[in-house]
XYZ file of C-alpha atoms in Angstrom:
412
model
C -3.965 36.768 -0.071
C -3.341 33.472 -0.527
C 0.117 32.150 -1.262
C 1.494 29.723 -3.273
C 3.319 26.839 -1.458
C 5.720 23.230 -3.032
C 4.433 20.258 -2.095
C 5.429 17.494 -2.360
C 3.050 15.015 -3.553
C 2.922 10.728 -3.226
C 0.800 9.115 -6.095
C 0.454 5.974 -5.901
C -2.454 3.127 -7.583
C -1.958 -0.758 -7.421
C -3.966 -2.940 -9.852
C -4.855 -6.796 -8.817
C -6.112 -9.574 -10.982
C -6.940 -12.636 -11.709
C -5.805 -14.822 -14.476
C 8.348 3.406 1.287
C 28.505 18.233 18.122
C 25.251 18.893 19.857
C 24.243 22.343 19.601
C 23.504 24.630 22.679
C 19.954 24.220 24.297
C 17.828 27.049 23.647
C 14.617 27.994 25.039
C 12.231 29.625 21.525
C 9.246 29.958 20.823
C 7.841 29.020 17.344
C 4.999 29.218 15.375
C 4.409 25.541 13.817
C 1.543 23.494 12.562
C 0.470 20.811 15.139
C -1.235 17.235 14.102
C -2.413 15.207 16.041
C -1.167 11.793 15.924
C -3.134 9.211 16.946
C -1.748 5.402 17.208
C -4.144 2.883 16.064
C -5.724 1.186 19.094
C -6.550 -2.280 17.044
C -7.886 -5.219 17.050
C -5.343 -5.226 14.046
C -5.692 -8.256 11.954
C -2.702 -8.168 9.467
C -0.991 -10.882 9.649
C -1.845 -11.906 6.147
C -0.396 -8.776 4.946
C 3.398 -9.254 6.846
C 3.412 -12.537 5.557
C 3.021 -11.447 2.410
C 5.092 -8.506 2.558
C 8.001 -10.349 4.203
C 7.366 -13.178 1.358
C 7.603 -11.040 -1.911
C 10.101 -8.294 -0.262
C 13.209 -9.914 0.468
C 13.249 -12.552 -2.681
C 12.665 -9.352 -5.397
C 15.819 -7.456 -6.337
C 15.266 -3.620 -6.652
C 12.168 -1.521 -5.407
C 9.144 -2.963 -5.239
C 5.904 -1.836 -4.185
C 2.333 -3.777 -3.844
C -0.952 -3.542 -1.770
C -1.231 -5.834 0.591
C -5.248 -4.716 0.928
C -5.321 -4.879 -2.821
C -4.951 -9.001 -2.281
C -6.495 -9.728 0.486
C -10.128 -7.879 -1.384
C -9.236 -10.170 -4.423
C -8.906 -13.215 -2.422
C -11.938 -12.432 -0.019
C -14.104 -12.357 -3.623
C -13.115 -15.864 -4.135
C -13.903 -16.709 -0.634
C -17.414 -15.790 -1.191
C -17.434 -17.925 -4.439
C -15.998 -21.077 -2.700
C -17.954 -24.453 -1.601
C -19.034 -23.603 2.109
C -17.262 -26.068 4.509
C -15.049 -27.144 1.651
C -10.942 -27.651 1.756
C -11.144 -24.443 -1.024
C -13.159 -22.687 1.576
C -10.985 -23.483 4.705
C -7.319 -22.343 2.833
C -7.950 -19.342 2.012
C -9.697 -18.666 5.809
C -6.475 -19.516 6.720
C -4.361 -18.066 4.866
C -6.480 -15.103 5.159
C -6.616 -15.166 8.750
C -10.482 -14.491 9.100
C -11.558 -17.534 10.619
C -12.964 -15.418 13.191
C -16.103 -13.983 12.088
C -14.946 -10.770 13.083
C -12.267 -10.901 11.580
C -14.032 -11.710 8.194
C -16.818 -7.959 9.284
C -14.265 -6.295 9.868
C -12.605 -6.322 6.444
C -15.789 -6.205 4.926
C -16.406 -3.205 6.237
C -13.290 -1.840 5.751
C -13.182 -2.154 1.953
C -17.109 -0.858 2.043
C -16.445 2.440 3.858
C -13.439 2.847 1.223
C -15.333 2.167 -1.058
C -18.370 4.787 -0.179
C -17.002 7.726 1.717
C -15.755 10.286 -0.175
C -11.728 9.699 1.129
C -9.873 12.400 -1.101
C -7.156 11.423 -3.364
C -8.088 7.072 -2.360
C -10.102 4.952 -5.078
C -10.091 1.560 -4.862
C -12.378 -0.577 -7.605
C -13.424 -4.325 -7.897
C -15.461 -5.937 -10.865
C -15.757 -9.351 -12.351
C -15.588 -9.486 -15.846
C -16.939 -12.940 -17.159
C -17.649 -14.822 -20.239
C -21.061 -14.326 -21.979
C -20.974 -18.017 -21.817
C -20.588 -17.760 -18.030
C -23.725 -17.662 -15.815
C -22.934 -16.102 -12.578
C -25.130 -16.806 -9.519
C -27.474 -14.243 -8.608
C -26.787 -15.306 -5.448
C -22.797 -14.499 -5.546
C -23.667 -11.216 -7.471
C -25.334 -10.129 -4.585
C -22.741 -10.650 -1.790
C -20.034 -9.304 -3.522
C -22.577 -6.502 -4.499
C -23.920 -5.853 -0.975
C -20.682 -7.201 1.450
C -17.660 -5.574 -0.942
C -19.507 -3.029 -2.898
C -18.183 -5.321 -6.049
C -19.888 -5.145 -9.663
C -19.830 -8.051 -12.258
C -20.111 -7.271 -16.369
C -20.554 -9.765 -19.311
C -17.887 -9.487 -21.829
C -16.903 -11.104 -24.728
C -13.691 -13.240 -24.534
C -14.219 -14.728 -27.927
C -13.147 -11.242 -29.522
C -9.784 -10.916 -26.888
C -8.825 -7.520 -29.026
C -11.918 -5.959 -28.231
C -12.007 -7.164 -24.800
C -8.694 -6.418 -23.447
C -9.931 -2.677 -24.779
C -12.592 -2.506 -22.516
C -10.519 -4.154 -19.957
C -7.884 -1.445 -20.289
C -9.998 1.353 -20.070
C -11.584 0.676 -17.771
C -8.166 -0.249 -15.622
C -7.205 2.798 -16.272
C -9.619 4.900 -15.543
C -9.457 3.871 -11.943
C -5.645 4.233 -11.907
C -6.009 7.972 -12.713
C -4.390 6.768 -16.009
C -1.318 5.552 -14.149
C -2.159 1.705 -15.523
C -2.287 0.592 -18.957
C -2.173 -1.986 -21.180
C -2.667 -4.764 -18.437
C -4.644 -7.341 -20.326
C -3.095 -8.517 -23.484
C -5.795 -10.430 -26.120
C -3.360 -13.538 -25.594
C -4.041 -13.559 -22.449
C -7.738 -13.685 -22.979
C -8.515 -16.311 -25.666
C -9.238 -19.116 -22.586
C -10.788 -16.828 -19.619
C -13.532 -17.237 -18.458
C -13.779 -14.805 -15.645
C -11.052 -11.738 -14.437
C -11.032 -11.082 -11.394
C -10.015 -7.202 -11.531
C -9.106 -4.684 -8.357
C -7.649 -1.276 -8.864
C -6.404 1.240 -5.872
C -5.445 4.927 -6.701
C -4.384 7.062 -4.341
C -3.037 10.667 -4.362
C -2.201 11.987 -1.461
C -0.251 15.281 -0.185
C 1.795 15.761 2.600
C 0.719 18.252 5.584
C 4.331 19.225 5.828
C 5.580 20.322 2.030
C 8.830 19.548 0.950
C 10.071 23.173 -0.394
C 11.268 22.913 -3.859
C 14.278 25.007 -3.327
C 15.767 22.645 -0.841
C 15.786 20.054 -3.429
C 19.660 18.529 -3.953
C 21.496 15.973 -5.455
C 22.884 13.685 -2.666
C 24.959 10.120 -2.419
C 22.771 7.420 -1.900
C 24.353 4.183 -1.128
C 22.403 1.296 -3.308
C 22.897 -2.239 -2.063
C 23.368 -3.775 -5.711
C 25.427 -0.738 -6.972
C 29.386 -1.173 -6.968
C 29.607 2.648 -6.856
C 28.024 5.049 -4.528
C 25.064 6.373 -6.789
C 23.479 9.687 -7.445
C 19.031 10.580 -5.686
C 17.662 13.903 -5.285
C 16.514 14.884 -2.275
C 13.866 16.155 -0.385
C 14.284 17.839 2.937
C 12.873 19.716 5.821
C 14.732 21.117 8.565
C 13.995 21.332 12.145
C 10.518 20.048 11.372
C 8.082 18.529 14.262
C 8.429 14.460 13.173
C 6.397 11.600 14.638
C 9.773 9.335 15.228
C 11.403 6.441 17.574
C 14.653 4.946 17.413
C 14.218 1.146 17.488
C 16.309 -0.487 19.670
C 13.882 -4.310 18.468
C 14.256 -3.283 14.678
C 17.475 -1.720 14.488
C 16.275 1.000 12.576
C 14.507 4.604 12.579
C 10.840 4.784 12.449
C 9.357 8.018 10.482
C 5.821 9.030 10.378
C 5.070 11.658 7.712
C 1.249 12.290 7.176
C -1.026 12.996 4.845
C -3.759 14.971 4.769
C -6.572 12.842 3.310
C -8.004 11.127 6.343
C -5.353 9.196 9.135
C -2.918 8.068 5.911
C 0.217 8.296 6.680
C 3.532 6.816 4.816
C 5.691 4.912 7.389
C 9.358 5.518 6.514
C 11.222 2.424 8.687
C 15.212 3.064 8.003
C 17.889 0.727 8.913
C 20.911 1.585 10.882
C 24.040 2.155 8.082
C 25.352 -1.277 9.843
C 21.794 -3.131 9.422
C 20.991 -4.439 5.687
C 17.777 -4.284 4.386
C 17.112 -7.709 4.436
C 18.411 -8.159 7.833
C 15.273 -5.115 9.205
C 12.823 -7.377 7.650
C 13.701 -10.701 8.976
C 13.717 -8.634 12.418
C 10.575 -6.949 11.813
C 7.040 -8.776 12.863
C 3.587 -7.071 12.929
C 3.540 -6.865 16.848
C 6.886 -5.421 16.904
C 6.126 -2.526 14.684
C 2.302 -2.832 16.235
C 4.033 -1.881 19.641
C 6.816 1.139 18.244
C 3.826 2.859 16.231
C 2.020 3.582 19.342
C 5.273 4.790 20.513
C 6.307 7.184 18.116
C 6.685 10.668 19.796
C 7.346 14.478 18.617
C 10.788 15.559 17.474
C 12.435 18.468 15.403
C 13.981 16.392 12.539
C 16.248 17.201 9.973
C 14.714 14.798 6.840
C 16.087 14.015 3.510
C 14.524 11.884 2.021
C 14.545 10.596 -2.449
C 12.431 11.344 -4.523
C 11.031 7.701 -5.839
C 9.314 6.525 -9.131
C 8.268 2.610 -8.724
C 6.741 0.736 -10.832
C 6.342 -2.947 -10.603
C 4.165 -6.473 -11.303
C 4.663 -9.973 -11.100
C 2.746 -12.978 -10.447
C 1.652 -13.379 -6.873
C 0.804 -17.428 -7.753
C 3.896 -18.961 -6.306
C 4.262 -16.676 -3.242
C 0.771 -17.304 -2.476
C 1.500 -21.112 -3.092
C 4.014 -20.743 -0.495
C 1.772 -18.953 2.144
C -0.771 -22.275 1.807
C -2.962 -21.357 -0.863
C -3.137 -24.286 -3.300
C -6.120 -25.598 -4.114
C -7.471 -22.500 -5.939
C -5.026 -22.862 -8.265
C -5.086 -26.308 -8.875
C -8.397 -28.903 -10.533
C -9.202 -29.423 -7.495
C -11.180 -26.113 -6.914
C -14.265 -25.710 -5.460
C -15.471 -22.140 -6.595
C -19.122 -23.523 -7.259
C -20.558 -19.718 -5.652
C -19.561 -17.857 -8.579
C -21.004 -19.799 -11.565
C -22.766 -22.731 -11.710
C -23.573 -25.556 -14.777
C -19.946 -25.748 -16.131
C -18.557 -28.672 -17.596
C -15.850 -28.278 -16.416
C -14.815 -26.325 -12.627
C -13.749 -23.263 -12.613
C -9.977 -22.468 -11.285
C -7.690 -19.173 -11.078
C -4.562 -19.711 -13.323
C -2.877 -16.614 -11.803
C -3.082 -13.575 -10.011
C -0.844 -10.665 -10.942
C -0.197 -7.162 -9.534
C 0.682 -4.214 -11.302
C 1.541 -1.401 -8.335
C 3.592 1.978 -8.916
C 3.921 4.977 -6.704
C 5.274 8.367 -7.461
C 6.533 10.844 -5.309
C 7.360 13.905 -6.211
C 7.354 18.269 -5.517
C 4.694 19.581 -7.308
C 3.764 23.113 -7.078
C -0.099 23.797 -5.741
C -1.963 26.633 -4.081
C -2.256 25.646 -0.126
C -4.811 26.668 2.010
C -4.908 30.124 3.709
C -6.355 28.644 6.573
C -3.911 25.789 7.648
C -3.658 25.524 11.766
C -1.009 27.145 13.785
C -0.205 27.111 17.123
C 2.309 28.944 19.127
C 4.425 26.017 21.193
C 7.050 27.110 23.766
C 10.206 24.234 23.270
C 13.111 23.542 24.682
C 15.049 22.377 21.520
C 18.607 20.586 21.009
C 20.161 19.614 17.809
C 17.492 18.352 15.476
C 17.317 14.106 15.010
C 19.278 13.579 11.612
C 16.618 11.057 9.617
C 19.265 10.652 6.144
C 17.480 8.089 4.053
C 20.403 7.616 1.890
C 20.648 4.017 1.781
C 17.911 1.186 1.535
C 14.673 1.501 3.269
C 11.148 0.226 3.624
C 7.521 2.210 3.254
C 4.366 1.899 3.935
C 1.031 4.086 3.684
C -1.571 3.373 6.028
C -4.186 4.197 7.398
C -4.210 4.853 11.189
C -8.264 5.241 11.899
C -8.231 1.626 10.935
C -5.230 -0.457 10.608
C -5.435 -0.823 7.027
C -1.725 -1.237 5.537
C -3.155 0.248 2.217
C 0.970 0.188 0.402
C 4.231 -1.764 1.069
C 7.216 -1.243 -0.590
C 11.067 -1.206 -0.670
C 13.430 1.619 -2.081
C 16.924 -0.242 -3.221
C 17.887 2.301 -5.515
C 15.748 5.615 -6.026
C 17.453 6.257 -9.566
C 16.092 3.238 -11.302
């Protein structure tokens, strides 16, 4: 008979549009779920991801979540619409790190896979909404459909009320209803094109968090003058892949999901180090090495529940990363639409993202694989996330960062 087990579930969505005393050693037998971990072997193509993460997270106060893959997707759609060998194309290529044709092909292939395969709980969609007066070129439609599995849709921006309702319904449908009412009628009055990327992820942990272990504990938030409280999930004496990094001055913990090699990576600074100091020390190469050296340890884990909604313009961060021309009158995007009296340019790029990490009771599979393991144990390693930390959602099969964020105060 199948049993009911509580699960801890992570629900994340993102919208991007342009306009995370020693005990005596003992020998024991324990029945434990064993989950194989195979670190991504490369090649990585995440330089842009980390430049963006390190540009935004230290500068935005409070809790933040963003989707690097969502931003890359939208910029790639703009790249396909730029004039060949133009300064706009060179800027986009340099910023995205796709000067190498292999890097561009990998990005396109990964996006096509995400959209074509039935990865449970993961949905990525792209659409170019264009005004009835804008003749989007046949070539551009073919490229974004074949290379990115993206689509175009004609809409009458001259009726901004009806257009905003239609677009918001599409966004809500593709983000599981978590993101609504993003496009306002007043933002469409001078709009000719609206490029939108949505990403939605709903994941169940491989190792559920028991509901009866939930408890309120202190959380030492950076901006709070007094110690606050948060609701913590707990795992006792469970096997996780973990590492204490000397290079980062932090603990790294991997929490795998049931879905296709997706995992949350939690990076918790040591008590003597702030989150900002961690972000200064954190580089792609260092993190790649640390992830490759995670090993299985018995962990006593305490992680707070958190619910983050973040919206912000990416125009200034992208300009600081060297992407300026697409926002100027010198933008060269003729492959998107021809025959216009005024050249197209990007007014802004907005991202609205949210993440919900909650407990829910669901029916667990009776066929869960387990193995009998002989272990020699000492005191479990403590991983107590009672201070600001970094979290990342990684596709370990492709080396793709789906989401990145920070929790400064889970009670907000």
